[in-house]
Short mmCIF file of C-alpha atoms in Angstrom, two decimals:
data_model
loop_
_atom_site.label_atom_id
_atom_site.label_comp_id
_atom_site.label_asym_id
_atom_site.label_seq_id
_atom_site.Cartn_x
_atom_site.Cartn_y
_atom_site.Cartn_z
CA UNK J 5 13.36 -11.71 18.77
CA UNK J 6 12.52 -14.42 20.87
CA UNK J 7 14.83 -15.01 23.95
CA UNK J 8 16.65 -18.09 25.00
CA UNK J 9 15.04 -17.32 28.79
CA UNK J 10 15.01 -20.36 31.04
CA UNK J 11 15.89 -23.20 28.23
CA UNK J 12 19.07 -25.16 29.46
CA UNK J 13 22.27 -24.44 28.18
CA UNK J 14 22.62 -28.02 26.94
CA UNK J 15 19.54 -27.95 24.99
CA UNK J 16 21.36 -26.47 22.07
CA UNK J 17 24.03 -29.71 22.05
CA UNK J 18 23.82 -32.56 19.12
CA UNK J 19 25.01 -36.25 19.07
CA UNK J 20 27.68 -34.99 16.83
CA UNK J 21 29.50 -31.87 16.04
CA UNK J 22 30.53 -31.14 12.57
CA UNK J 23 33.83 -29.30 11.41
CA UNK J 24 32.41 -25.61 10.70
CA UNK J 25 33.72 -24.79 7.65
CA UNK J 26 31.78 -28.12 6.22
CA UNK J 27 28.35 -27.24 6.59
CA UNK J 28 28.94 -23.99 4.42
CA UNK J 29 27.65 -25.71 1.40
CA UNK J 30 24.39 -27.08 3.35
CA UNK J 31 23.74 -23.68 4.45
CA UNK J 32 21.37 -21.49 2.27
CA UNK J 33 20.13 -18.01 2.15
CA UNK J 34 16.19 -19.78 2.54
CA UNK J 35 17.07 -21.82 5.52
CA UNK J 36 18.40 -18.97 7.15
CA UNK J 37 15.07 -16.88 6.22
CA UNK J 38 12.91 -18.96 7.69
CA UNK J 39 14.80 -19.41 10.64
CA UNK J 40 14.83 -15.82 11.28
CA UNK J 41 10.79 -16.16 10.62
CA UNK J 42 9.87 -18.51 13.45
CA UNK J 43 12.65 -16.87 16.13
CA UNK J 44 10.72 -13.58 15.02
CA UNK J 45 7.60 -15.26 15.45
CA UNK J 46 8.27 -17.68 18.05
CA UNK J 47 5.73 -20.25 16.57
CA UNK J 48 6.13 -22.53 13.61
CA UNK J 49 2.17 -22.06 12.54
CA UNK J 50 2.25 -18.61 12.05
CA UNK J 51 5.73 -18.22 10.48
CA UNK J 52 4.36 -21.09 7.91
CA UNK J 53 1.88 -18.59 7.66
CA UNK J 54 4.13 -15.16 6.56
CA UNK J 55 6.33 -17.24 4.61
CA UNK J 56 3.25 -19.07 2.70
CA UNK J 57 4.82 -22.47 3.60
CA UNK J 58 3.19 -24.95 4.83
CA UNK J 59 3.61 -25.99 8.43
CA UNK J 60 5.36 -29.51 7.39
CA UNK J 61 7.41 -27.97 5.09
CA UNK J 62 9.25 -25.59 7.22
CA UNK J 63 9.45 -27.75 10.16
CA UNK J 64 11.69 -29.47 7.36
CA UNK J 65 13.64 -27.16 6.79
CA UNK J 66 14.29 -26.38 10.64
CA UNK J 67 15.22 -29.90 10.97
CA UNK J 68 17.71 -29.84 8.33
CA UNK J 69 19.41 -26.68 9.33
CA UNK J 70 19.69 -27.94 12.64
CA UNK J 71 21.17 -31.46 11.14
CA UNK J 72 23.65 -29.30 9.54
CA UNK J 73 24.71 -27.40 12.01
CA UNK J 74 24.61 -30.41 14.51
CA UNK J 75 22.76 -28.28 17.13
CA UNK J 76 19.38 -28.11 18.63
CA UNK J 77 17.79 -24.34 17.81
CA UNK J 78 14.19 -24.76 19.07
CA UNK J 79 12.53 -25.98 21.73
CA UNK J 80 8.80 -26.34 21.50
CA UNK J 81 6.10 -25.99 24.09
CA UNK J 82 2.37 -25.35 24.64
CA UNK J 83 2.76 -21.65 23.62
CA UNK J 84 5.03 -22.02 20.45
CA UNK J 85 9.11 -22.36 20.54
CA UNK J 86 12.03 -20.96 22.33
CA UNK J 87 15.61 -20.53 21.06
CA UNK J 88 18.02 -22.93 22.95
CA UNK J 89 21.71 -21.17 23.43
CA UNK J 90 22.84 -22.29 19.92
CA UNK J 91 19.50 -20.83 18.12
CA UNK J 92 19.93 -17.77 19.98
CA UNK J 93 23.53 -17.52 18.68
CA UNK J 94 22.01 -18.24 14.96
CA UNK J 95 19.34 -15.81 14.92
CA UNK J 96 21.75 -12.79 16.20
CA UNK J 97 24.27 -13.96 13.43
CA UNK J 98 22.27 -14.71 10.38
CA UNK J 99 19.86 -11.46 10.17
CA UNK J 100 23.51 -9.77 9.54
CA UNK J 101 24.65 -13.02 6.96
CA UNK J 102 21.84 -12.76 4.55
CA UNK J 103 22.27 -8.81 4.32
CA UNK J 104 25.67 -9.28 3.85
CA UNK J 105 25.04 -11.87 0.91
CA UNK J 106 22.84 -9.24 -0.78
CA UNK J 107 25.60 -6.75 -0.17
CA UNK J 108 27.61 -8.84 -1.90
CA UNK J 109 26.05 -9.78 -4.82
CA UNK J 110 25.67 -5.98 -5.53
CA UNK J 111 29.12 -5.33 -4.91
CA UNK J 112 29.97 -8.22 -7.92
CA UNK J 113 27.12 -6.96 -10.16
CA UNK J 114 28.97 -3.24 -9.83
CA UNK J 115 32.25 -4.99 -10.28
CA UNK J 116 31.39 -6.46 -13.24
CA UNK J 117 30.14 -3.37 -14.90
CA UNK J 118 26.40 -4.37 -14.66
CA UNK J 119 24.16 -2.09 -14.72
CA UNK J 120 23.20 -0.29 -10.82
CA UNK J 121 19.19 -0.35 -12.27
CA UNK J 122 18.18 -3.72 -11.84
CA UNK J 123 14.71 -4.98 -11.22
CA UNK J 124 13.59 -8.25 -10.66
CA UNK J 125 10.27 -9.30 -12.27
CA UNK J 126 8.19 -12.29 -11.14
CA UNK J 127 6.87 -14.16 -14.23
CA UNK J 128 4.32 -17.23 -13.64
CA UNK J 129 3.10 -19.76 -16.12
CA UNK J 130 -0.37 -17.97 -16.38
CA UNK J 131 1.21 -14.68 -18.01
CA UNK J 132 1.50 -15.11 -21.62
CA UNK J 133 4.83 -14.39 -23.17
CA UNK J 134 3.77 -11.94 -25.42
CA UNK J 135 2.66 -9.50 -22.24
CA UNK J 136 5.86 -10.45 -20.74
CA UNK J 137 7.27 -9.13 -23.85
CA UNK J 138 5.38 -6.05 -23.99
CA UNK J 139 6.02 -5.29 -20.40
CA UNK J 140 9.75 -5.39 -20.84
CA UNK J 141 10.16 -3.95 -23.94
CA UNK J 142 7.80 -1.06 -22.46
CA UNK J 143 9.96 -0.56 -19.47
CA UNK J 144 13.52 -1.09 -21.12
CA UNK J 145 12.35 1.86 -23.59
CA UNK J 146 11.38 4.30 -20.27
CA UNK J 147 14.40 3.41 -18.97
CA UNK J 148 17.20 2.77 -21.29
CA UNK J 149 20.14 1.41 -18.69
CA UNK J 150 17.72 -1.04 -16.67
CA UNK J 151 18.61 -4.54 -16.65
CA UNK J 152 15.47 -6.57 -15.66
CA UNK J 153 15.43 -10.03 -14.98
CA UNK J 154 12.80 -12.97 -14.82
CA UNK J 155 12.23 -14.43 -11.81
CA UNK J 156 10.01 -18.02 -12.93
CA UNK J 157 7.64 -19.05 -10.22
CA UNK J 158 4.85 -21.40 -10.67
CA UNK J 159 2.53 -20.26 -8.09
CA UNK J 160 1.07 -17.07 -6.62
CA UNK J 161 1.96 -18.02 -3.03
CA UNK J 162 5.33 -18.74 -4.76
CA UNK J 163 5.57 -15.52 -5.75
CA UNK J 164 4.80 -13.74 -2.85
CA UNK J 165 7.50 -15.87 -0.72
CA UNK J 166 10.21 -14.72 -3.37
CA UNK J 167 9.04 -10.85 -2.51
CA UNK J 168 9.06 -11.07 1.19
CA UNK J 169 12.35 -13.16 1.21
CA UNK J 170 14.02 -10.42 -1.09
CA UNK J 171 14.74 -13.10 -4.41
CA UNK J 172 12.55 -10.52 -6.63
CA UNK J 173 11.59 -6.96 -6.36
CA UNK J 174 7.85 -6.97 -8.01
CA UNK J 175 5.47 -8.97 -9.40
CA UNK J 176 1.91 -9.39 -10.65
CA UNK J 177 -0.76 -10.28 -8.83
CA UNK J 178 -4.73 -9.98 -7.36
CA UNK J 179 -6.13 -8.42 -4.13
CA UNK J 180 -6.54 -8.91 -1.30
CA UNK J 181 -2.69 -9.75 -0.15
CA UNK J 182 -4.06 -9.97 2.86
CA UNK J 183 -1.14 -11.63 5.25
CA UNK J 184 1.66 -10.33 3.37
CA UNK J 185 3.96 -7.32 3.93
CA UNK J 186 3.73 -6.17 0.19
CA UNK J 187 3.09 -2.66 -1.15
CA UNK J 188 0.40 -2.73 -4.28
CA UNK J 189 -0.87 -0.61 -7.00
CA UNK J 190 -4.14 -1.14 -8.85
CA UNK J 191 -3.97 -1.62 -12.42
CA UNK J 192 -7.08 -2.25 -13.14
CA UNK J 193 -10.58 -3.53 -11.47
CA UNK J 194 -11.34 -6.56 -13.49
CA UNK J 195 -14.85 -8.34 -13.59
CA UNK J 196 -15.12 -12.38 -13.14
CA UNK J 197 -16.01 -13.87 -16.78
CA UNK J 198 -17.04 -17.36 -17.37
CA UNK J 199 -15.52 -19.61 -20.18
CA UNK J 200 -17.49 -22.29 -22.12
CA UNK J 201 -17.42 -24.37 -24.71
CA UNK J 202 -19.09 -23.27 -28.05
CA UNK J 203 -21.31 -25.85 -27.74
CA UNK J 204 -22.72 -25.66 -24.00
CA UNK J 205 -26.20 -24.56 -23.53
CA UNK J 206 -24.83 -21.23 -22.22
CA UNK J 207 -22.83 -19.85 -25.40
CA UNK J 208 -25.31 -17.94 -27.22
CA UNK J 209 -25.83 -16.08 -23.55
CA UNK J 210 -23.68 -12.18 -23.32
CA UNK J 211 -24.05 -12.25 -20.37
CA UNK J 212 -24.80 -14.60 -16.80
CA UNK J 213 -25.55 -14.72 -13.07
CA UNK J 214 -24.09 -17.15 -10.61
CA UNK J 215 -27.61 -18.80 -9.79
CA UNK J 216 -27.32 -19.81 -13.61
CA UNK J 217 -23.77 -22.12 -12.84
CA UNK J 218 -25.35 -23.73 -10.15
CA UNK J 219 -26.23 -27.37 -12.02
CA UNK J 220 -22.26 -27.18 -13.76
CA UNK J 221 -19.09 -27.80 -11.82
CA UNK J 222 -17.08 -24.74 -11.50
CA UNK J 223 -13.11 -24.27 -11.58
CA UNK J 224 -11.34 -21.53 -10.21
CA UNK J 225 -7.56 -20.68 -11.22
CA UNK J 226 -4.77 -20.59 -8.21
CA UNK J 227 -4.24 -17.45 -8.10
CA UNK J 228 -4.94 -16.37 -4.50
CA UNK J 229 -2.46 -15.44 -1.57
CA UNK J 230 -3.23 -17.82 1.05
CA UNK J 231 -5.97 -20.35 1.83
CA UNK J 232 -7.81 -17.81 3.72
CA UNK J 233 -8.20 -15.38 0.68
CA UNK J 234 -9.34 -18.33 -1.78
CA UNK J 235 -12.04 -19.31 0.73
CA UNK J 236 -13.58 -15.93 0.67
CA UNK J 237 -13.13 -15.89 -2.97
CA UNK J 238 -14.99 -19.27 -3.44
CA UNK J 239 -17.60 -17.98 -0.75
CA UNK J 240 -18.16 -15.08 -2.86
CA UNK J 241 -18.77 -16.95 -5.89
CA UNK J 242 -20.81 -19.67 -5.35
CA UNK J 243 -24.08 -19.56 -6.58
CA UNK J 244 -25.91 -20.29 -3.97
CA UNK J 245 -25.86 -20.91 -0.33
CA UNK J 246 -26.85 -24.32 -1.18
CA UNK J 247 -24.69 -25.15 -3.63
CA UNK J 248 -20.85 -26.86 -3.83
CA UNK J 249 -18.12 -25.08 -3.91
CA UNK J 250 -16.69 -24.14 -6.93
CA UNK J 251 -13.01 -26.20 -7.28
CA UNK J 252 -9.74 -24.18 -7.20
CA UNK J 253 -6.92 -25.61 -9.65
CA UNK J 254 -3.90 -24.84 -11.25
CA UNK J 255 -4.43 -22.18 -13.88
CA UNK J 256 -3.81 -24.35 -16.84
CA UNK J 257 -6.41 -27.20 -16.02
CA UNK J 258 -9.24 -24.68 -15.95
CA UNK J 259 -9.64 -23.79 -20.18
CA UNK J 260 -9.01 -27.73 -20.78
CA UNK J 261 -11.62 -28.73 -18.52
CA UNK J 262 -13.98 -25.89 -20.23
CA UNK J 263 -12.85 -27.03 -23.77
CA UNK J 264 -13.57 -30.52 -22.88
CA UNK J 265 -17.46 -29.31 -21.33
CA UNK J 266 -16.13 -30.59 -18.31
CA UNK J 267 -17.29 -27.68 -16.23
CA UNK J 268 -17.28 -24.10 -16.61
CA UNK J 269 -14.21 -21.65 -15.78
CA UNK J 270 -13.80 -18.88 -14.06
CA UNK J 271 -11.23 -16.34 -14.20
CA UNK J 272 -10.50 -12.37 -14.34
CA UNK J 273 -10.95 -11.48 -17.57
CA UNK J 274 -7.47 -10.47 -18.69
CA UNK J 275 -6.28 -14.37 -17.46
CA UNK J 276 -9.32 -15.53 -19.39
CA UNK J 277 -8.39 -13.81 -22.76
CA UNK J 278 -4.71 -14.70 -22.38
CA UNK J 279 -5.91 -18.46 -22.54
CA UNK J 280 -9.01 -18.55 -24.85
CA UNK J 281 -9.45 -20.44 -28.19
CA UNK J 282 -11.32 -20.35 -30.99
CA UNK J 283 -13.66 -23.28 -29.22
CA UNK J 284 -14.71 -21.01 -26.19
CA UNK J 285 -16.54 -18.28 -25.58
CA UNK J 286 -16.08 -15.83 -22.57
CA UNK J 287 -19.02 -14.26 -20.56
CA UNK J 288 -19.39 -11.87 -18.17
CA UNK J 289 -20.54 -12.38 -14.83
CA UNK J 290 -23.02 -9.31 -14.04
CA UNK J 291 -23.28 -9.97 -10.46
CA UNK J 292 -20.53 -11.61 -9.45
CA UNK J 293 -18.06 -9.40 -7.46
CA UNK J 294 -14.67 -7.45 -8.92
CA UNK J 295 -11.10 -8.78 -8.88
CA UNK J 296 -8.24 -5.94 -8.46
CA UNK J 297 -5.29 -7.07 -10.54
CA UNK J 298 -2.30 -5.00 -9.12
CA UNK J 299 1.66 -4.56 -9.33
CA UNK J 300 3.26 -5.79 -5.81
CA UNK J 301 6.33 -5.33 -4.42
CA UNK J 302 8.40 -5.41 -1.28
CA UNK J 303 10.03 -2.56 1.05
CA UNK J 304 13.46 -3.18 -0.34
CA UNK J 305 12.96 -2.89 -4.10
CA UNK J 306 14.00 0.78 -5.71
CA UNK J 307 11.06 2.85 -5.75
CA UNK J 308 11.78 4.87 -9.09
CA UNK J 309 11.95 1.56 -10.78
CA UNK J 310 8.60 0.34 -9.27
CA UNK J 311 7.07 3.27 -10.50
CA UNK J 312 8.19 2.99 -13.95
CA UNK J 313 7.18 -0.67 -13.76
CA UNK J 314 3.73 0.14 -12.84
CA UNK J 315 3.89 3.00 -16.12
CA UNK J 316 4.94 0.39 -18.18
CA UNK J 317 1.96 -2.32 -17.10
CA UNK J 318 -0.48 0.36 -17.56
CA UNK J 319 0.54 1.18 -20.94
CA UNK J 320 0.12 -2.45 -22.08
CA UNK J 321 -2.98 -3.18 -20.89
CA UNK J 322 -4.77 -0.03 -21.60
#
């Protein structure tokens, strides 16, 4: 934790002081993450960095927890921030709050009779329903009492923040998680497949090379960790030294702009045969480096259920 050291006592004061008990419902369980994050940190670039955020956005939301609580928490300077008084007094407070929310909640779940095997599932846009459906009918069987919820996120990155701030236990996702604090298990080594339209010069091909893309534009899905993971990922399939970049999007742009002989797609191959038509065709890319797809969770989630998680996402895509 970063200490308050030399900053001035009335660095922590604000124009105004609010009545305590009304900035409870300004307060949130997020705020007070990523507060902890930069006091653990002690600098607002890497914190954006662990919590996937960028460095705008949770300057935000420092800003509008210290609006709320009508106090000064940081103070910035050449080598990152200091907690004033007040911020000091937040940080040794909240750690304890947000635990004691999660208490809580489990405490009411047990109250109300719910079931004590819960595990919370990530489930993004670019999973099909029926393998969400599989999944959970897979696991529910192994383990009869479980109640498993779906947590919807729209983006990898998304993901990853609800993991590491505790909102879900597991998810899906693709190595490397390189700057995260997740656990993984491989579920299988996937290879890179190109999709095209049945019409493009390329469909009666089984298989290509990357020097073949290099006169098409090229779309990658979003399905990377951070920004420094996607550029190693586009490095490592480019087709040649001298050629662009191939263009990461959102998952679902990717099969229209293939259908459409817009450009050429590439995914793993179980993403690409989630979203293929009867207009594409899929083709392997023989020298294009594998993709790891994995299970990932975080410290806190119950390990027995993990396990049987990871059974039950085997089973379905063997």
């Amino acid at each position: 934790m970063v200490s308050a050291g030399d900053v001035p006592a009335h660095a922590g004061r604000w124009p105004y002081q609010p009545n305590a008990r009304d900035v409870l419902p300004e307060l949130n369980v997020r705020l007070l993450e990523a507060f902890l994050m930069v006091a653990s940190e002690g600098n607002i670039t890497r914190a954006a960095a662990r919590l996937h955020l960028t460095q705008q956005t949770l300057s935000s939301q420092i800003r509008q927890l210290e609006r709320a609580l009508g106090a000064t928490l940081l103070v910035r300077g050449p080598r990152g921030v200091r907690l004033t008084e007040a911020g000091q007094a937040l940080a040794e407070g909240s750690a304890a709050l947000v635990d004691g929310w999660i208490a809580l909640a489990e405490r009411v779940n047990s109250a109300a009779g719910q079931s004590s095997k819960r595990l919370r599932v990530l489930g993004y846009p670019c999973q099909t329903a029926p393998f969400l459906i599989r999944m959970a009918d897979a696991l529910e069987a192994a383990v009869p009492e479980l109640r498993l919820d779906l947590v919807s996120v729209r983006t990898i990155p998304e993901g990853v923040r609800a993991l590491e701030s505790g909102r879900a236990d597991a998810g899906f996702g693709w190595l490397p998680l390189d700057g995260t604090r997740l656990r993984h298990s491989v579920i299988e080594s996937e290879a890179w497949v190109a999709t095209v339209s049945r019409d493009h010069r390329f469909a009666d091909h089984d298989v290509l090379v990357l020097a073949e893309l290099a006169e098409d534009p090229m779309v990658l899905p979003a399905i990377f960790v951070s920004e420094a993971v996607e550029r190693d990922w586009v490095a490592a399939l480019r087709p040649g030294r001298s050629m662009r970049d191939p263009v990461v999007l959102n998952w679902e742009h990717g099969p229209i702009i293939a259908a459409r002989r817009q450009g050429i797609w590439l995914a793993p191959e179980s993403m690409a045969q989630r979203h293929a038509d009867s207009g594409s065709r899929l083709l392997p890319l023989a020298d294009a480096p594998r993709i790891d797809a994995v299970v990932m969770w975080n410290e806190q989630a119950p390990e027995g259920l993990v396990q049987e998680l990871i059974s039950a996402v085997r089973g379905v895509t063997a």
